[in-house]
Amino acid sequence: MKKAERFLPEEWRITEQEYCKDVLEEYASIFFTGNGYLGMRGGLAEAIGCIGNSHKGTFINGFYESSPQVYGEAAFGFPEERQAMLNLPDLTEVGLWLDDEQFCLDRGVVREYRRSLLMDEGLLSRELVWESPEGRLIRLESLRCISFDRPHLALLRFCISNISNTKRLRLVSSCHMSAVSHRNLKSDPRTGAGFVHDPLQTIDRRIDGDRLYIHQQTARSGLHLGAGVAHVPFSGFKHVDTVPGLERIDFVYEVETNRGQTFEFDKYISYFSSIETDWPDRQIPLSLIRGELSRAESDGGQLIIEEQRSHLARFWEAADVVIEGDPLLQQGIRYNLFALYQSAGRDGMRNTAAKGLSGEGYEGHYFWDTEIFVIPFFARTFPIIARKLLEYRFNILGHARARAEVLSEKGALYPWRTINGVEASAYFPAGTAQYHINADIAYGIQKYVEASGDEDALQEFGAEILVETSRLWTSLGFFTDDGEFRINCVTGPDEYTAMVNNNYFTNIMAAGNLKYACEVIAKLRSADPAWYTDFASRLKIADGEPELWLKASEEMYLPYDSSLCVHAQDDSFMRKQRWDFSTTPEERYPLLLNYHPLVIYRHQVLKQPDVVLANFLQGGRFTRIQKIRDFDYYNPITTGDSSLAPCIQSIMAAELDRLDDAYNYFMKTARMDLDDINSNVADGVHIASMGGTWLSLVYGFAGFRDNGGVLSFSPRLPASWKSLSFRLRIRNMILSVKIDHDLTEYSIAGAESGGACRLEIRHRGTMVTVESGIPAGVSMKRELKAVIFDLDGVVTDTSEFHYRAWKRLADERGYVFTREMNEKLRGIGRLESLDIILEQSGISLSAQERFEQGELKNSYYKELLKTIRPENVLPGIHSLLKELRAAGIKTALASASRNAPEVIERLGMSGDFDLIMDAAAVERGKPDPEIFVSAAEKLSVEEADCAGIEDAAAGIEAIRSAGMFSVGVGPSAEAADWAVGATEELTVSRLVQEFGRR
Amino acid sequence: MKKAERFLPEEWRITEQEYCKDVLEEYASIFFTGNGYLGMRGGLAEAIGCIGNSHKGTFINGFYESSPQVYGEAAFGFPEERQAMLNLPDLTEVGLWLDDEQFCLDRGVVREYRRSLLMDEGLLSRELVWESPEGRLIRLESLRCISFDRPHLALLRFCISNISNTKRLRLVSSCHMSAVSHRNLKSDPRTGAGFVHDPLQTIDRRIDGDRLYIHQQTARSGLHLGAGVAHVPFSGFKHVDTVPGLERIDFVYEVETNRGQTFEFDKYISYFSSIETDWPDRQIPLSLIRGELSRAESDGGQLIIEEQRSHLARFWEAADVVIEGDPLLQQGIRYNLFALYQSAGRDGMRNTAAKGLSGEGYEGHYFWDTEIFVIPFFARTFPIIARKLLEYRFNILGHARARAEVLSEKGALYPWRTINGVEASAYFPAGTAQYHINADIAYGIQKYVEASGDEDALQEFGAEILVETSRLWTSLGFFTDDGEFRINCVTGPDEYTAMVNNNYFTNIMAAGNLKYACEVIAKLRSADPAWYTDFASRLKIADGEPELWLKASEEMYLPYDSSLCVHAQDDSFMRKQRWDFSTTPEERYPLLLNYHPLVIYRHQVLKQPDVVLANFLQGGRFTRIQKIRDFDYYNPITTGDSSLAPCIQSIMAAELDRLDDAYNYFMKTARMDLDDINSNVADGVHIASMGGTWLSLVYGFAGFRDNGGVLSFSPRLPASWKSLSFRLRIRNMILSVKIDHDLTEYSIAGAESGGACRLEIRHRGTMVTVESGIPAGVSMKRELKAVIFDLDGVVTDTSEFHYRAWKRLADERGYVFTREMNEKLRGIGRLESLDIILEQSGISLSAQERFEQGELKNSYYKELLKTIRPENVLPGIHSLLKELRAAGIKTALASASRNAPEVIERLGMSGDFDLIMDAAAVERGKPDPEIFVSAAEKLSVEEADCAGIEDAAAGIEAIRSAGMFSVGVGPSAEAADWAVGATEELTVSRLVQEFGRR
């Protein structure tokens, strides 16, 4: 079965249709259920001895055990303790006996099977019909509910129907005492190793009728765990025995049965840990667990399930993203949002692990994933969750301060990976060296505060984090003699490069951190001087300290390659060899599992494109042409070996009007786990990528931007979708957005406080006002608003003159030059053309000679140009320009030739264009899109509303790269969106028609 | 007791004079004995229960156990197995009972005590008189001999005298069965961790009368060990019992005794391992051990001791270095040479561990230390040992090839640290990334072949290593578009910087490797075409491959800072912040134990100066001025946290005539272990530093150079030494060199083959011929051969003109300028002077304005210069110049002023100097020594034979930095070697007198 076809294309469910032993581990991740506090993998409840248990897992978010971190060669400041989220002892097991036959899917015949994750209800259900080897037939229905309203409670519901041949039904609920780690022992650094010691020790256990209470503590990390299980038998089930084994306690229930009878059984499980309780000596009072179980029993399973459904309804009301026209995609998106909601900590004492609550991959650690990929989603849907995730960061600030000191820096350095706040990365070049975590957290604070308007959060915790992270930066970096602020020896998000100087991402994010800290300080200082005085004195903020941060931010050095006009990933990146992808076989991806780090570090190759990510996160700082160049440089060398890459590539492709790219990257993220694209879902789902899906939709296709106060949208809908809708929290309001191919509709869907609600939004550069009850609909149609003309071969044909000028030069010097060669020079600059001619003749010149011969050819050409006259305008161009003007469509001439103004003058067309681009002001020639992008900018028209007309392949490439509709004239330009044989075919009506068709 | 006073200053012995329990571990390292195959720490033979045993250790060089290498986060290509030299089960233990009292130094009274390492005899002896708590008095003499002639044999000799009160003497020889690791468990990366498992398993053990045979094998590494012990009791000792415990076998001897009687007892121990034997199934035949022990018994201890003495006499004959005038130093040097000789493997199957056979530090691993610090010594004293060490490299070439493949490279990559040839470094940024190991090995081959003339070695193994190492380089690096060959992402020897691009040391050593490979290939190809055809076909040497190596060598990029005119340690080094030494407390050295690697990597701070080392190893490639600048740049930022640093700093300081520096650095290496300078001798001695001592003497003070065929000496003897003598192997000859303050005497001390022997040697630039029987004595006296004059303030005084020119400019523009400020401008260039003036007035100018004002001042100055006349020559200068010429002493004018020729002309002195330096040709002004160094070069006089005369502090600094005698005129130049108040005091006689006095 193809992975993409494993589940039915249901919008609200993930349904497995047949039992398959091979995928137990993968599906256990996919079918995980959780409530941010408690999580369970989708393991089958049946007894261990029967079908293995590597699929099982019960986790409390943040409940971990530590063990000594071992190094072959240690050094000062290496973390000494490893932390790993514990897979708690299994309390979910329920075995069934039909008379003396044990129910087991691996034996007998599975007649029916259906397991569904009900995302609208927050439940995991299973229905099956099984025939035992001896011919007993039963139906089993089970339901798992990890309650969002009761974070310490899980409900397991069983319903067994005796279809035929069973006389006595026995149910054994087993409660295990030992924690088992299923962490992968293969040498994949993305997983982790198990424990050598027994991580969890039982202090006390009590059997009380149908109930079991357990008190355990971790061997090294000092955490306590209280758990309770209550069994509620219905329909005549009798508690016949309790077997209190050392490692396992069995509660045995039996009932005599006749054909056709149905029996129900509920199992409640409750957990409390010393992380969230603060009783003396970290004890977990029995009364707490007893109370939780008793309340559940007395409320009953049905009520708990109803609660869950209402809870989910509220979630989807705020967070749902609807895509009409693609059920598989719709399913993928909902799955991702649901997994995020199930995994995020909500009490300030835990965060969101890289694998959420779905598995032990990355040891349950928290990374930058939270702030960059998860918080933006919650900030715009459930701001309170975003706040709680940030409160966690505040709660571990003490550890971050201590870590900075170990690293000989001031302020605070957040751990790259951690559970309890202490740095736990065992490989510092791709761990502690990722200082950018500090700036990512600052970014998360800014995103949250801007979205929610919750400025109290700054006083409560945000400002303090901002001060301490800023201090780290000014201590870590330094001002050079030239006054630049530089930061050496760090690793950026792209872990295929390590320990470099001036990582672009790190520097620009640090600049953002520093600047925001100053703004917040200044604001709070003037808004609440008394508070600020206290704050400044408590944090010992020195005179001039915020000014220093601002200066570092403003003088932050950003590496730039001025010959390629792209941002350099770091100081040394551009001087490395490019990775040779042509000789890299498929099976050696991901590179990190198949090449030594030294080999990877030595080359230009990316795990994820951090320059591109920076250009998104700090998008307001850069021009479109810069973003295009950076994207085009880094995209081809990005392997996407990181699950965090494609969503970012999708967002930036959308911004640059590369809609196909945007769609293709997006599809890699939207169903990454359901389709197991990276073949490692068994270790758990990819939480950051899931957040990235939402980012791709809202920031990518809807083109939402919220940098610097102004909210803007620039929607671009893939052709295969009918519509895209979602809601966003805008301070106290909820904005509903629905995008289809005709219209984008903005409306206020609700507001927290009463009063009139009104929002100003920029839609594709135009301001739109939305008010409560007054939605605004804006056309989605792209209209042709400007046409940008190449000169040579489009407006006139000087190629003959070029040919003759080159030919003259060639003949004088004995170079080979033919008409065929001349064709190849279309769209190519003067000196590059000369190089091609010289290469043909095997001649090399000094720079000076090369320059002189170029000048000479130009002088020949200019002589010939003097003969050009209005009659030389190509057929149809005059009328096209006239029609365009009549239709209100702007026109520009974008020629790379410095002779263009003279030619236009001689052609008598000086007044025919709205804009004639100055070739001298252009940094890079075609195929760089600069001249087209600049023309659109000068005409104040979006690129997507422009067409460009070109006769050369390099020109078509430039138009496409600019995100415009490309029109090709002649044989060299057939790759254009619309290709014509000659200029006379160009008419406004055809042009508008073709433009509309794309 | 001060560490430096712990041992008597005896030239041939290391003597401990009193028993001290506190230093057992340190002394166990210092008193180690070994023969390159077998080594024992200087542990006391007495029973374990009595005084602890952490000081004991028995090692077979290269006999190791492996264990899984554990990583917190592993990655592809990380070594999977740890290797550690095993501390073998202790067979040395001998306990004594005086009646029922056990002999134990920690009880009773030690009446006499003396333990000596007899370096001239190759023996460790101990003599003591002990009084038991109950008043029994004995004398115990013991001797330990690890035979050089019989590598598998150790002899322990005991002689016990009953001085009084003992009736029965009991001697218990214990043989332990289990290996114990005493490796330090503190978190010092320079030590290593022990094993979790029991590393050595006993397969068989046999007791045969007075003998024991043991056959053991390692648990994981698959090595076998055969050991035997033979007891030879004399003087009536009776073998009364054998107690075959599981972990220990005791052989018990007794004798009845009267007062004054003396008893002797010999214990022979023999070891064989499967490394050097190749019997089937790695068995160690019993007959081998039995034979070794029987031969020893029948020869008797006395003969074995005599053999040892003769062996050592031959060693010292070849290797001794004599320093008259400093017994402590003499002792230190001999100790170092002896330790090298005891530690170096001699059979091609083992090498020289970083701690030799003295301890478990660095886990008994082999590093680059061998080729850079050890082989140069043996190549010039015992070439066969150098050859065997290189044969080891040939034997592990297969592993090196496999390692290159894992690292995605061609050819062979040698392990940074290893025992069995497989890479064992667990921290690759300071391990595998040290690709320079390849070039170091090539360097070792070249040193060996050049010294010994053994060109067969090239055919046998050298050429193959050179080919494979060269292949690694051309695969690892790449040619840029500019044709430069660059090597990215490596770590140089200075581990305080990691994973950088174009490490200067690595690149230049790689260039040497590539070049030498080409030379060797070309030579062998023409000398033995048939052999070469086979060779080339076996190694698949492609057409053009050696040419590619040569090209890479020639185009090798060497990073250079053109503003500072120094070689950059790597591409990014010069842009890092300098380490702030002023705020680094003493107790935070060595930095590696007290700062996180990220902090260290981020700064300009060195563990060892690898640019300086490269300038020594590839010295022929660089000018003196370059070496001075590099030395002066890197020396102040070198912590010397590596024991490999000071010897190199000493050598280069000597070459640059910084004799005080050379001496001080040297003293850190010569007694590093005896005085426990780095406080870690307990882990073992510092083998590389020991080799470095010899290098410092021969290459440093004697100024020996053997690059490129010509042998040269440039001896510089520290004032406190009477003389320095040593012998060097020059192909088949032995050259004896004796340097004292008057004379260096070269003589041929022997030759391997008959025939006339004749050597051409360059002594301080002059060729000297030495023939058998005809020694050559060359004067050591430094003679004043040239005097180099500053112009301004020495020859004439234009400072008044400068003052007036600056004053005029200042007055015109309203700058502050006083006579006092003018004084500060002495010796300072024009623009720098202007900057000082501007800074005083708080003014900043554009580069253009600055340049213009400088020009303007110069024009004012040149106007004033027109008034200068012969009368303006300062008093005494005319006569001084005349006298110098008469005395045959050359003269030069070295002024930084471009006006100098004009001034000299106006002074009428155009013919008075042998050389007038062209200021325009000088890259850097004073205090850079360039102008003085260039002058000496142009005059063909060594710097040490020159004097420079200056009136400015910067000038004096430049002269000193050039290694010349400095003469200061006036108040600003009082720091000179000889300072006078005014020029009239300068006479040739005084000058020569003062010059001779330094």
Short mmCIF file of C-alpha atoms in Angstrom, two decimals, chain A residues 69-70 72-78 189 403 407-409 417 425-428 432-433 435 476 478 486 488-489 499 501 571-572 575-577 592-599 601-602, chain B residues 69-70 72-78 189 403 407-409 417 425-428 432-433 435 476 478 486 488-489 499 501 571-572 575-577 592-599 601-602:
data_model
loop_
_atom_site.label_atom_id
_atom_site.label_comp_id
_atom_site.label_asym_id
_atom_site.label_seq_id
_atom_site.Cartn_x
_atom_site.Cartn_y
_atom_site.Cartn_z
CA GLN A 69 26.46 12.23 30.06
CA VAL A 70 29.43 10.21 28.82
CA GLY A 72 35.04 10.03 24.92
CA GLU A 73 36.91 13.26 25.46
CA ALA A 74 35.20 15.72 27.72
CA ALA A 75 35.97 19.41 28.13
CA PHE A 76 35.11 22.23 30.45
CA GLY A 77 31.47 23.22 30.42
CA PHE A 78 30.14 20.14 28.70
CA PRO A 189 21.76 11.11 16.42
CA ARG A 403 24.83 28.62 31.64
CA LEU A 407 30.28 29.97 28.87
CA SER A 408 32.13 33.06 30.20
CA GLU A 409 29.36 35.41 29.08
CA ARG A 417 17.91 21.42 24.12
CA SER A 425 23.12 18.88 24.21
CA ALA A 426 25.99 16.44 24.11
CA TYR A 427 27.52 17.72 20.88
CA PHE A 428 28.20 21.39 21.35
CA THR A 432 25.40 25.00 22.73
CA ALA A 433 26.96 26.80 19.75
CA TYR A 435 23.35 30.80 20.51
CA LEU A 476 29.37 37.43 23.10
CA PHE A 478 32.33 42.78 19.93
CA ARG A 486 30.46 40.92 15.04
CA ASN A 488 32.20 34.79 16.20
CA CYS A 489 32.15 31.05 16.62
CA MET A 499 31.18 27.07 14.53
CA ASN A 501 31.93 33.61 12.38
CA ASP A 571 32.07 34.72 6.87
CA SER A 572 33.56 31.64 5.29
CA ARG A 575 34.63 30.22 -0.10
CA LYS A 576 33.68 26.62 0.38
CA GLN A 577 33.22 24.11 -2.38
CA LEU A 592 24.07 13.57 8.29
CA LEU A 593 23.59 9.81 8.49
CA ASN A 594 26.00 9.07 5.68
CA TYR A 595 28.87 11.56 5.75
CA HIS A 596 31.27 12.59 8.47
CA PRO A 597 30.51 16.07 9.79
CA LEU A 598 33.89 17.30 8.54
CA VAL A 599 32.87 16.41 5.00
CA TYR A 601 30.95 21.21 7.09
CA ARG A 602 33.54 21.63 4.37
CA GLN B 69 33.20 4.52 22.34
CA VAL B 70 30.16 6.22 23.85
CA GLY B 72 25.97 11.62 23.76
CA GLU B 73 25.21 12.42 20.15
CA ALA B 74 27.02 10.29 17.62
CA ALA B 75 27.43 10.96 13.93
CA PHE B 76 28.55 9.11 10.86
CA GLY B 77 32.21 8.14 10.87
CA PHE B 78 32.82 8.66 14.57
CA PRO B 189 40.53 15.23 28.72
CA ARG B 403 39.74 5.96 7.22
CA LEU B 407 35.93 10.59 5.42
CA SER B 408 34.93 10.62 1.72
CA GLU B 409 38.51 11.24 0.60
CA ARG B 417 45.53 9.07 17.85
CA SER B 425 39.92 10.18 18.83
CA ALA B 426 36.53 10.72 20.38
CA TYR B 427 36.38 14.46 19.80
CA PHE B 428 36.87 15.02 16.12
CA THR B 432 40.25 13.58 13.08
CA ALA B 433 40.18 17.21 11.93
CA TYR B 435 44.61 16.15 8.94
CA LEU B 476 40.69 17.15 0.53
CA PHE B 478 40.57 22.16 -4.19
CA ARG B 486 42.88 25.66 -0.54
CA ASN B 488 38.98 23.89 4.31
CA CYS B 489 37.68 22.71 7.64
CA MET B 499 37.76 23.47 12.18
CA ASN B 501 39.78 27.05 6.61
CA ASP B 571 41.41 32.42 7.20
CA SER B 572 39.43 33.71 10.14
CA ARG B 575 39.34 38.74 12.79
CA LYS B 576 38.90 37.21 16.20
CA GLN B 577 39.17 39.10 19.44
CA LEU B 592 41.30 24.03 28.25
CA LEU B 593 40.46 22.90 31.77
CA ASN B 594 38.73 26.14 32.68
CA TYR B 595 36.93 27.55 29.67
CA HIS B 596 34.41 26.06 27.30
CA PRO B 597 35.92 25.32 23.88
CA LEU B 598 33.57 27.85 22.28
CA VAL B 599 35.10 30.59 24.41
CA TYR B 601 37.89 29.02 19.84
CA ARG B 602 36.37 32.47 19.63
#
